[in-house]
CSV table of N, CA and C in Angstrom, one decimal:
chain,number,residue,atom,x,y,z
A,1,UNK,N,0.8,-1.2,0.0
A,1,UNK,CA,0.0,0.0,0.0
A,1,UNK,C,0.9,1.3,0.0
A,2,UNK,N,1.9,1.3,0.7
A,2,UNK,CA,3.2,2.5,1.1
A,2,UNK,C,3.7,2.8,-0.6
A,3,UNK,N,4.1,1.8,-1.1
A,3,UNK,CA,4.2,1.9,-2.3
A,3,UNK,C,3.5,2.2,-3.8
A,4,UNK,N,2.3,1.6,-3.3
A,4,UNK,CA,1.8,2.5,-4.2
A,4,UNK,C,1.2,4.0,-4.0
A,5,UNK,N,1.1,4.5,-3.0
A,5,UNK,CA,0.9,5.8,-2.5
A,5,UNK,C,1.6,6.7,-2.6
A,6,UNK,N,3.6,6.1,-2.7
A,6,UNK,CA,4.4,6.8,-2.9
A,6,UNK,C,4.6,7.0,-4.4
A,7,UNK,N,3.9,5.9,-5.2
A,7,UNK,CA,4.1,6.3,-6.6
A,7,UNK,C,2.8,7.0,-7.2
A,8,UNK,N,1.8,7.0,-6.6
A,8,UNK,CA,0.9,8.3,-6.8
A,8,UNK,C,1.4,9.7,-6.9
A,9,UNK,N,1.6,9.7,-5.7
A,9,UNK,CA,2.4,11.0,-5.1
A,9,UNK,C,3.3,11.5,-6.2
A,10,UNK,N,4.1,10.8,-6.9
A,10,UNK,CA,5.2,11.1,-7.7
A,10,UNK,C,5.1,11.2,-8.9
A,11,UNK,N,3.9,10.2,-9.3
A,11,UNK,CA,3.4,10.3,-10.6
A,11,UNK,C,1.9,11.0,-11.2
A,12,UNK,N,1.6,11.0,-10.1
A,12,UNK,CA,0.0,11.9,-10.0
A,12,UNK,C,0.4,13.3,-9.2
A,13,UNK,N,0.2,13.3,-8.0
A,13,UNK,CA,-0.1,14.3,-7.4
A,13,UNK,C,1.4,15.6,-7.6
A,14,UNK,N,2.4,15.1,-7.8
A,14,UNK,CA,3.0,16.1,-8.0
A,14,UNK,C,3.5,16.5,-9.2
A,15,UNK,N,3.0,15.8,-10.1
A,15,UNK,CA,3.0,15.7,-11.5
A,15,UNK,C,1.5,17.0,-12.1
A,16,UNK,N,0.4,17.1,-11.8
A,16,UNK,CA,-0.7,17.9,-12.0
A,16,UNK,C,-0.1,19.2,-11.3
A,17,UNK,N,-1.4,20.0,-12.0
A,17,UNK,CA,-1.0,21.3,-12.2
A,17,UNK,C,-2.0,21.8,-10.6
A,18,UNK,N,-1.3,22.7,-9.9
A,18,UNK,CA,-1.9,23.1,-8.6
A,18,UNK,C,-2.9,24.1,-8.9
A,19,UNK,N,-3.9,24.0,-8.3
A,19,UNK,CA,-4.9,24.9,-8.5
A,19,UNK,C,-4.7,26.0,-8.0
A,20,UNK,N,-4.4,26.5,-6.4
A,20,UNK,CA,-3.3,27.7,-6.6
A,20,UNK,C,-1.8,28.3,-7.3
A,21,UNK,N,-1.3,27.8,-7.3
A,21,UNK,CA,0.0,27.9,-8.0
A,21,UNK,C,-0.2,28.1,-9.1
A,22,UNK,N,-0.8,27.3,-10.0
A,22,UNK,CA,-0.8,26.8,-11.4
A,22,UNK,C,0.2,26.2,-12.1
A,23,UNK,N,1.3,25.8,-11.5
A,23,UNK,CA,2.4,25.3,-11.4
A,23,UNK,C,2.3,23.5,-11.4
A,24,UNK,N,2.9,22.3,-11.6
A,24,UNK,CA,3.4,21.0,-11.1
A,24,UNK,C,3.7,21.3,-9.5
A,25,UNK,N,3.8,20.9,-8.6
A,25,UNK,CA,4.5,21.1,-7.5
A,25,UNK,C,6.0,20.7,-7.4
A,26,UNK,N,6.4,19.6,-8.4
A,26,UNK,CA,7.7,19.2,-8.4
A,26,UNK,C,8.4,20.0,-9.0
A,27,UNK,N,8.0,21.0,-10.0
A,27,UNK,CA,8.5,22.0,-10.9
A,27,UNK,C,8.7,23.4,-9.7
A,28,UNK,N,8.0,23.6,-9.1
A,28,UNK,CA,7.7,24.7,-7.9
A,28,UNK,C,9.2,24.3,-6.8
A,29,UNK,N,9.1,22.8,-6.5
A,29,UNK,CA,9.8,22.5,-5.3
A,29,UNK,C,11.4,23.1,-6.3
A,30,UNK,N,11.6,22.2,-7.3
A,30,UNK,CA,12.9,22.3,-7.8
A,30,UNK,C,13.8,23.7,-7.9
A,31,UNK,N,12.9,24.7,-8.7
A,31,UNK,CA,12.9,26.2,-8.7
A,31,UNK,C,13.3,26.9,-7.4
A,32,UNK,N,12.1,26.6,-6.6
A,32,UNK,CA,12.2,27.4,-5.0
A,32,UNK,C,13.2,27.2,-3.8
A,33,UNK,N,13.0,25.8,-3.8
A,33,UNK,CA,13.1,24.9,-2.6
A,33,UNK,C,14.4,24.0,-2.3
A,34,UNK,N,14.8,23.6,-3.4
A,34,UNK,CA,15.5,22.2,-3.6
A,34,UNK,C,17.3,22.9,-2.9
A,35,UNK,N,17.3,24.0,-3.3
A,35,UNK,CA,18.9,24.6,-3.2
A,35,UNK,C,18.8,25.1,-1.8
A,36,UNK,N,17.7,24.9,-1.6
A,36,UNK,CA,17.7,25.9,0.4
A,36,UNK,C,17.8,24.6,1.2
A,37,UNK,N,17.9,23.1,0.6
A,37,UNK,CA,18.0,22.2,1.5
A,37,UNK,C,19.8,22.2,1.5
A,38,UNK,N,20.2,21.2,2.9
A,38,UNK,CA,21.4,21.3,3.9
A,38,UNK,C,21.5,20.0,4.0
A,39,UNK,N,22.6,18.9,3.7
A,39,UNK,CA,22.5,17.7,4.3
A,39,UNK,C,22.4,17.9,5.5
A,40,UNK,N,22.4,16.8,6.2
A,40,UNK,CA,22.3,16.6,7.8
A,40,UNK,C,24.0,16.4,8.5
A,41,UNK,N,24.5,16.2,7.5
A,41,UNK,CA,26.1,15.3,8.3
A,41,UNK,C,26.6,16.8,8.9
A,42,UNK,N,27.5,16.2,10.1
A,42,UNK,CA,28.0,17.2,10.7
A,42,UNK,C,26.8,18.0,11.3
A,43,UNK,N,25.9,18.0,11.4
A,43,UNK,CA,25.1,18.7,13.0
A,43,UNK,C,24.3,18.0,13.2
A,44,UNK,N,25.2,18.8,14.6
A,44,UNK,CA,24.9,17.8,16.0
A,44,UNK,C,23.5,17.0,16.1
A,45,UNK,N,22.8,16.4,17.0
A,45,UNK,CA,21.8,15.5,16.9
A,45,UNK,C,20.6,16.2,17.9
A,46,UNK,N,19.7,16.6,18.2
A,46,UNK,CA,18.9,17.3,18.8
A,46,UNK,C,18.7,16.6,20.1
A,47,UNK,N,19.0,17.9,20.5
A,47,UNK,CA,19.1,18.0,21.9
A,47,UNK,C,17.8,17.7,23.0
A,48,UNK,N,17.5,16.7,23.6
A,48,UNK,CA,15.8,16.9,24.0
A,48,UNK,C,16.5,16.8,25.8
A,49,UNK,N,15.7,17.9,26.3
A,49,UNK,CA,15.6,17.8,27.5
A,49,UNK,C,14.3,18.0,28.3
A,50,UNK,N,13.6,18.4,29.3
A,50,UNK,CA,12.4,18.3,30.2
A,50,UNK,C,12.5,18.9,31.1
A,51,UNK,N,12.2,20.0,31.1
A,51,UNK,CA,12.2,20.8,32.8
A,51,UNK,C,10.7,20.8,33.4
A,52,UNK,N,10.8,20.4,34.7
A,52,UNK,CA,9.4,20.1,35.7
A,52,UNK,C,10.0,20.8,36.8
A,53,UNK,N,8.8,20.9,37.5
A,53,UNK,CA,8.5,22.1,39.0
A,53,UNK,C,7.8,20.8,39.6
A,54,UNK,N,8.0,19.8,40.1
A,54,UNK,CA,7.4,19.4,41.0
A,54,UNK,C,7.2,19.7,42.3
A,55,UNK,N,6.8,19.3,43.7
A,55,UNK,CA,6.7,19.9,44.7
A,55,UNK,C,7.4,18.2,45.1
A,56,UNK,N,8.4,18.2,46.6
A,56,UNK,CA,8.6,17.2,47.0
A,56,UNK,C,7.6,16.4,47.9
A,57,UNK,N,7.6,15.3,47.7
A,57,UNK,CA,6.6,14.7,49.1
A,57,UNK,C,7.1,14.3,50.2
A,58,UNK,N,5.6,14.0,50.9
A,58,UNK,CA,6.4,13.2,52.4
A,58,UNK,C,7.4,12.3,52.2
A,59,UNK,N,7.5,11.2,51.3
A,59,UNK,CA,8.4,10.5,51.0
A,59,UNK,C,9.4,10.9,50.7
A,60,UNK,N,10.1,12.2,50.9
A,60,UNK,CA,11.3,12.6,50.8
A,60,UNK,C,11.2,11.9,49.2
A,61,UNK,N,10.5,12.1,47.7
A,61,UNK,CA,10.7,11.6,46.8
A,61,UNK,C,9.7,12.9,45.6
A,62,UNK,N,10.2,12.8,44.0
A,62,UNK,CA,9.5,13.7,43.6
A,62,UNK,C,9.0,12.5,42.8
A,63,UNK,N,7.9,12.8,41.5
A,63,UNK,CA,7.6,12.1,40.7
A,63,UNK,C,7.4,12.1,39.5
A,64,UNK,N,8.6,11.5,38.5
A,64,UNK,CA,9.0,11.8,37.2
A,64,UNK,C,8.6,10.7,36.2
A,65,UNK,N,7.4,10.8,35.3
A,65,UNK,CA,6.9,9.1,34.5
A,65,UNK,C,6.7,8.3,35.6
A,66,UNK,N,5.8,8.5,36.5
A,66,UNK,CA,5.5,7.2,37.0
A,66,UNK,C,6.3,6.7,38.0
A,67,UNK,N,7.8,7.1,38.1
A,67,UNK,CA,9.1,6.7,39.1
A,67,UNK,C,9.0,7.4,40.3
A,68,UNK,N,9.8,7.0,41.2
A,68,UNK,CA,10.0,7.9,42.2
A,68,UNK,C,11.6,8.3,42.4
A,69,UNK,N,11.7,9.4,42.8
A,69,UNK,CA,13.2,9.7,42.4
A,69,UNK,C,13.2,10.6,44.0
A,70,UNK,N,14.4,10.0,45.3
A,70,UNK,CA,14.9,11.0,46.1
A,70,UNK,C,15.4,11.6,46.2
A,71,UNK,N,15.2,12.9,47.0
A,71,UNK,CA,15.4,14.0,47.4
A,71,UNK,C,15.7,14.6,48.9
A,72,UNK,N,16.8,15.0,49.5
A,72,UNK,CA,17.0,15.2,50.5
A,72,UNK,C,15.7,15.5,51.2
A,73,UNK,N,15.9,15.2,52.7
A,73,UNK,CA,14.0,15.2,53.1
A,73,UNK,C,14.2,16.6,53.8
A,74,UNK,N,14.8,17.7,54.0
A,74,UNK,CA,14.8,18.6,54.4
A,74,UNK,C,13.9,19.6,53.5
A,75,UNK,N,13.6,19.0,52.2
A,75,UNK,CA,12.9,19.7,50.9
A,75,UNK,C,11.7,19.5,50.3
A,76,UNK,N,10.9,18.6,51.9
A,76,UNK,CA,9.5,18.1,51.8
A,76,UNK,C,8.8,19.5,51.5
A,77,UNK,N,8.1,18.9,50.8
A,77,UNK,CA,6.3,20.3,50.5
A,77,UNK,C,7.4,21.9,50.1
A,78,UNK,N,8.8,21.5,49.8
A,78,UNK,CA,9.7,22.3,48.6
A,78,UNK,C,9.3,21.9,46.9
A,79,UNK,N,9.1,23.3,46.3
A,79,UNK,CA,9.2,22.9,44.6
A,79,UNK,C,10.5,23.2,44.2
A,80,UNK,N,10.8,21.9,43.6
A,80,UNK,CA,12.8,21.8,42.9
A,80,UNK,C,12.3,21.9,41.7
A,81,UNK,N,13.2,21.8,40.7
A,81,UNK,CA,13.4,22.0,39.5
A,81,UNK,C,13.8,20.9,38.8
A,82,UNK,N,13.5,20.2,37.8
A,82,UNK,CA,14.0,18.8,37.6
A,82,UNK,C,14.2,18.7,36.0
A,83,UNK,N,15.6,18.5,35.6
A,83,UNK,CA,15.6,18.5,34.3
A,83,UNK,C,16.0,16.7,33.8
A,84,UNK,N,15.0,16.4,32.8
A,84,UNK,CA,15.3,15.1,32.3
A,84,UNK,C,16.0,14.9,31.0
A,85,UNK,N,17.2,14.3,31.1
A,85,UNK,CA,17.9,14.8,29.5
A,85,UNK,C,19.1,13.5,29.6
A,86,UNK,N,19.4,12.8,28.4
A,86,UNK,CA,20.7,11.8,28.4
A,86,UNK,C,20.6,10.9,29.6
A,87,UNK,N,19.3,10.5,30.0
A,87,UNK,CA,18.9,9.2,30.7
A,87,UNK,C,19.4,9.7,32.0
A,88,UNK,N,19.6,11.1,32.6
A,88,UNK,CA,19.9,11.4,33.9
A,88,UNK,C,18.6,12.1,34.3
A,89,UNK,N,18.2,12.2,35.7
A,89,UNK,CA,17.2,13.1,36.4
A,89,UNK,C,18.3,13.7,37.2
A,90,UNK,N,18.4,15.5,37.4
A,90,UNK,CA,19.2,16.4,37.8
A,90,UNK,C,17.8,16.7,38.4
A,91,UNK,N,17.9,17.1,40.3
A,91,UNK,CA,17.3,17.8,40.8
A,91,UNK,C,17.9,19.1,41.3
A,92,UNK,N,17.2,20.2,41.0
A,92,UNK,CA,17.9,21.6,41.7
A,92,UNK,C,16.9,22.3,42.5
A,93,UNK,N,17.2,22.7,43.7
A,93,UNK,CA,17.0,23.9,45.0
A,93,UNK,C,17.8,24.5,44.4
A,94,UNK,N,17.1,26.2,44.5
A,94,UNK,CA,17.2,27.5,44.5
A,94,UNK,C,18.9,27.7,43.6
A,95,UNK,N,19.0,26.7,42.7
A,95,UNK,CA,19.8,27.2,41.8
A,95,UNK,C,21.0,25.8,42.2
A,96,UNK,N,21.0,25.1,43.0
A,96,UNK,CA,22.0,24.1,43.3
A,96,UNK,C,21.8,22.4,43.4
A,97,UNK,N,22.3,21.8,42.4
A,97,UNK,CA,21.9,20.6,42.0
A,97,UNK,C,21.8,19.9,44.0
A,98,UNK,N,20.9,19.2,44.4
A,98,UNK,CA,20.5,18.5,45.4
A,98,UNK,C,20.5,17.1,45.1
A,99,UNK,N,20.1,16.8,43.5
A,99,UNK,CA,20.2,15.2,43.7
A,99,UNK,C,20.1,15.0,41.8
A,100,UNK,N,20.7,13.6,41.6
A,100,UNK,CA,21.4,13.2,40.5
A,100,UNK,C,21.3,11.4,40.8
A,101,UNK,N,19.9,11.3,39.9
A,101,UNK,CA,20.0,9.9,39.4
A,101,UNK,C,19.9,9.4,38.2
A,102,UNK,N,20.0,8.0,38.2
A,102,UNK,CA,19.8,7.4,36.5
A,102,UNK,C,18.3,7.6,36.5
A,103,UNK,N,17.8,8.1,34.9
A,103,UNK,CA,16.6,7.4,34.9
A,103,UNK,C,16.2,6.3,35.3
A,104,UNK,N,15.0,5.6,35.4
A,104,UNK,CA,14.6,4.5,35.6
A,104,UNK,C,13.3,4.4,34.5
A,105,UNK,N,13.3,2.6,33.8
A,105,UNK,CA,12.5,2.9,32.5
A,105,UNK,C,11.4,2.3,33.2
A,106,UNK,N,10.4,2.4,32.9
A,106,UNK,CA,9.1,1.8,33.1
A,106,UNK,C,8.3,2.7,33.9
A,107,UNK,N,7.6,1.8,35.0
A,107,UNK,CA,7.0,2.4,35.8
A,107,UNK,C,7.2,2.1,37.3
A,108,UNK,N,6.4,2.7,38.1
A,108,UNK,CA,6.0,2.2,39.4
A,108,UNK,C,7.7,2.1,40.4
A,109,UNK,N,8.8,2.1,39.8
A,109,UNK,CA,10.4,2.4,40.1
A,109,UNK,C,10.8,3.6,41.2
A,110,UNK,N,11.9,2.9,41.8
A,110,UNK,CA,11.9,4.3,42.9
A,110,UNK,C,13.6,4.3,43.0
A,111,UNK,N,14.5,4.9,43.0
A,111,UNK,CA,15.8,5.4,42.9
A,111,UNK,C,15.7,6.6,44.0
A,112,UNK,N,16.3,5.3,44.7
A,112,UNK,CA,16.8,6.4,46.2
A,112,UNK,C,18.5,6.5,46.8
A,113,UNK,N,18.8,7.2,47.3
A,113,UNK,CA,19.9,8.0,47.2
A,113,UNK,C,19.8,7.7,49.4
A,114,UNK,N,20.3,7.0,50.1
A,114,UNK,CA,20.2,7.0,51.5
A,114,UNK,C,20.6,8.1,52.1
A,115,UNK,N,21.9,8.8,51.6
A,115,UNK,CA,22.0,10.2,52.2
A,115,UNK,C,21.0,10.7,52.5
A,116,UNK,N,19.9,10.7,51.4
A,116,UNK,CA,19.0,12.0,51.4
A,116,UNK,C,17.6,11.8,52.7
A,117,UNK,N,18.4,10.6,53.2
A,117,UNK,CA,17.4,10.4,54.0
A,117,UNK,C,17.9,10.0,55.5
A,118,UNK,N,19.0,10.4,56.1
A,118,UNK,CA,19.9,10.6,56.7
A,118,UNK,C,19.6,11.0,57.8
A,119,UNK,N,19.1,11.0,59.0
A,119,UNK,CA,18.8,11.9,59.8
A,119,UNK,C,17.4,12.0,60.7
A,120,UNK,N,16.4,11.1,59.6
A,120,UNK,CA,15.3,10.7,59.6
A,120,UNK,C,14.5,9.6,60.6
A,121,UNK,N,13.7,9.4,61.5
A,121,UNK,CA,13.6,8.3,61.8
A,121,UNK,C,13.1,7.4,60.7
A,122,UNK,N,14.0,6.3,61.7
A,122,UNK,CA,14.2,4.8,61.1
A,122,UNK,C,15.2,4.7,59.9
A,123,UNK,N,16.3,5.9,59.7
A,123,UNK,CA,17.4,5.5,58.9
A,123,UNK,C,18.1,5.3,59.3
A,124,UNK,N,19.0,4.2,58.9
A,124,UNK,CA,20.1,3.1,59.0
A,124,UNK,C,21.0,3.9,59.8
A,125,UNK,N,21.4,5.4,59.3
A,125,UNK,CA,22.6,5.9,59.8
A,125,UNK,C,22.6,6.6,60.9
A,126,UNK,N,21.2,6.8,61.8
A,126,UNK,CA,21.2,8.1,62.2
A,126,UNK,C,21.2,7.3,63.3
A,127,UNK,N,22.1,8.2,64.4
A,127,UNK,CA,22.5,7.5,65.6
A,127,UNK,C,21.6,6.8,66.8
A,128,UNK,N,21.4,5.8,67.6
A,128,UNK,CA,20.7,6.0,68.6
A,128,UNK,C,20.9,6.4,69.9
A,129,UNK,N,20.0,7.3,70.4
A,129,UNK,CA,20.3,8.2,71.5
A,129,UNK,C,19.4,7.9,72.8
A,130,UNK,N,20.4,6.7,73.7
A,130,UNK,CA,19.7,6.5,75.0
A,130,UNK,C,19.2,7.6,76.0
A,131,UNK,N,17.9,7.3,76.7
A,131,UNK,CA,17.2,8.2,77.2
A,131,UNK,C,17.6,8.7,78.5
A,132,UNK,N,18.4,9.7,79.0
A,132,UNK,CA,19.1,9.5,80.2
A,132,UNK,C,18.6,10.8,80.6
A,133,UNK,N,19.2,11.1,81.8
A,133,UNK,CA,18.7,12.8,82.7
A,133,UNK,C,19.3,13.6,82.1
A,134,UNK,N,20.8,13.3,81.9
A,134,UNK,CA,21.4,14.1,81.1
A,134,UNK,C,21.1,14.6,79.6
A,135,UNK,N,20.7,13.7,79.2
A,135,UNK,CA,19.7,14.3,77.7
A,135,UNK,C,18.6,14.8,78.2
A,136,UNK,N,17.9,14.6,78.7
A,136,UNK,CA,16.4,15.2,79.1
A,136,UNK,C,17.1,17.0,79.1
A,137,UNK,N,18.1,17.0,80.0
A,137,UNK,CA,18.7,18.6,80.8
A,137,UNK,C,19.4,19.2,79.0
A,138,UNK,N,20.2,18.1,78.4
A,138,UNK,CA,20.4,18.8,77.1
A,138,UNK,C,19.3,19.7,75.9
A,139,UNK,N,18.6,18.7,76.5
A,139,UNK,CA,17.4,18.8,75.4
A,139,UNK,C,16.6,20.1,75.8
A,140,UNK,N,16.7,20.6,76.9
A,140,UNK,CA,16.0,21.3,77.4
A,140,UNK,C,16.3,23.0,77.1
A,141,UNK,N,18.0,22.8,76.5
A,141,UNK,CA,18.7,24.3,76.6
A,141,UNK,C,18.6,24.9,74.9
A,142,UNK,N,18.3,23.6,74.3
A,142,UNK,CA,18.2,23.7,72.8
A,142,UNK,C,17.0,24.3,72.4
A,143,UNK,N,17.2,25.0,71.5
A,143,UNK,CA,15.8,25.6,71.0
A,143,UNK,C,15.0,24.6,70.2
A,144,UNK,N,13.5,24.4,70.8
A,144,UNK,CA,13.0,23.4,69.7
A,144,UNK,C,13.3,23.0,68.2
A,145,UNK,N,13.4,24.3,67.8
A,145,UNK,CA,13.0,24.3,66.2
A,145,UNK,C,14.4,23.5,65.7
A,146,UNK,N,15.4,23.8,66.2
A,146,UNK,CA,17.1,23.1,66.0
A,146,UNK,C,18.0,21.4,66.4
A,147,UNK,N,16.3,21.2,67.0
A,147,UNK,CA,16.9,19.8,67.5
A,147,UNK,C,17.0,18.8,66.3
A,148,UNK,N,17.8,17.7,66.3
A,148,UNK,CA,17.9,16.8,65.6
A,148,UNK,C,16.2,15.8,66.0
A,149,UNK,N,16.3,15.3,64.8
A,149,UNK,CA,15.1,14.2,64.9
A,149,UNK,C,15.5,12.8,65.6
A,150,UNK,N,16.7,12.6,66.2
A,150,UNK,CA,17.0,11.5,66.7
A,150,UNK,C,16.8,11.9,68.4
A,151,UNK,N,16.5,12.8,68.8
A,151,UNK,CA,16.2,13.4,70.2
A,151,UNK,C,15.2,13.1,70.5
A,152,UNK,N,13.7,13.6,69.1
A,152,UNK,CA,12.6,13.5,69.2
A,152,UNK,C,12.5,12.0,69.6
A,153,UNK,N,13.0,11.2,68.4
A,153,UNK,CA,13.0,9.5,69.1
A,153,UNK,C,13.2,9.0,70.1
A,154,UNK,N,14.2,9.6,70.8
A,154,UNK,CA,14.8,9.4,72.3
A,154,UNK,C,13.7,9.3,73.4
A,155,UNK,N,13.0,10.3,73.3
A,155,UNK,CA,12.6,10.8,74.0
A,155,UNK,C,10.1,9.5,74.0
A,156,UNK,N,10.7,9.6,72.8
A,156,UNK,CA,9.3,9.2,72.4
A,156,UNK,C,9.4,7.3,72.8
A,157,UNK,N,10.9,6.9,72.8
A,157,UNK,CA,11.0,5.9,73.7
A,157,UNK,C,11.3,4.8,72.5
A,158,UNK,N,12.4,4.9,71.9
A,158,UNK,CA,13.2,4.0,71.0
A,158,UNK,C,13.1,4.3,69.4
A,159,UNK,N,13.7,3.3,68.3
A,159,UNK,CA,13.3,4.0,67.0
A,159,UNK,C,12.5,2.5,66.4
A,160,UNK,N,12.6,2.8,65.1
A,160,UNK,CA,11.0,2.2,64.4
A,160,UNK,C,12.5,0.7,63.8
């Protein structure tokens, strides 16, 4: 069918005379057109990239096609900037890359980065802090807003 469509095209349709023009079209193209074409060799290959404004979630994660991609959790209910390009996801805060992973193909995928989650209860790295008088009296000189989240645990009576 491709075939014969293509030799309509070539033998019919741009072979007749255009009803605006009054011209062949092939005769038009040749005249006009044909000398303003450029091979392709030697430039470069087009460039495709993706910039998104998501907002971060509770999950300390944003969501790009379906995947989930982390993000430091200090940047929850934060909008980063997320450019998708050359099979990388680059996350940026306020002008400074925060996080750098591979894409991931398909769906439902999650690419997490443990730093970014550092600090948090129930991660692997974040210290545990037995409940003593002496922490109670520490905890007490600190300004709420500045405590670590492993205090809050301490205090609430072990981690998860």
């Amino acid at each position: 069918m491709e075939a014969h469509l293509d030799g309509w095209t070539r033998e019919v349709a741009d072979a007749r005379i255009h009803g605006t023009t009054g011209e062949p079209p092939t005769l038009r193209f040749q005249r006009d057109e044909a000398a303003a074409l450029r091979p392709l060799s030697g430039i470069p290959p087009f460039l495709s990239a993706r910039d998104l404004l998501p907002r971060v979630g509770a999950d300390c994660a944003i969501e790009v096609d379906g995947n989930a991609y982390s993000v430091p959790w200090r940047l929850i209910g934060e909008r980063v900037r997320v450019t998708v390009s050359g099979g990388a996801v680059r996350v940026l805060h306020a002008g400074r890359e925060v996080a750098l992973h591979t894409e991931l193909k398909g769906r439902r995928g999650r690419a997490v980065n443990d730093c970014h989650l550092a600090g948090i209860v129930g991660s692997p790295e974040r210290p545990i802090v037995r409940r003593t008088v002496a922490a109670e009296t520490e905890l007490a000189e600190t300004p709420a807003l500045l405590r670590p989240l492993a205090e809050y645990e301490a205090l609430a009576g072990g981690h998860f």
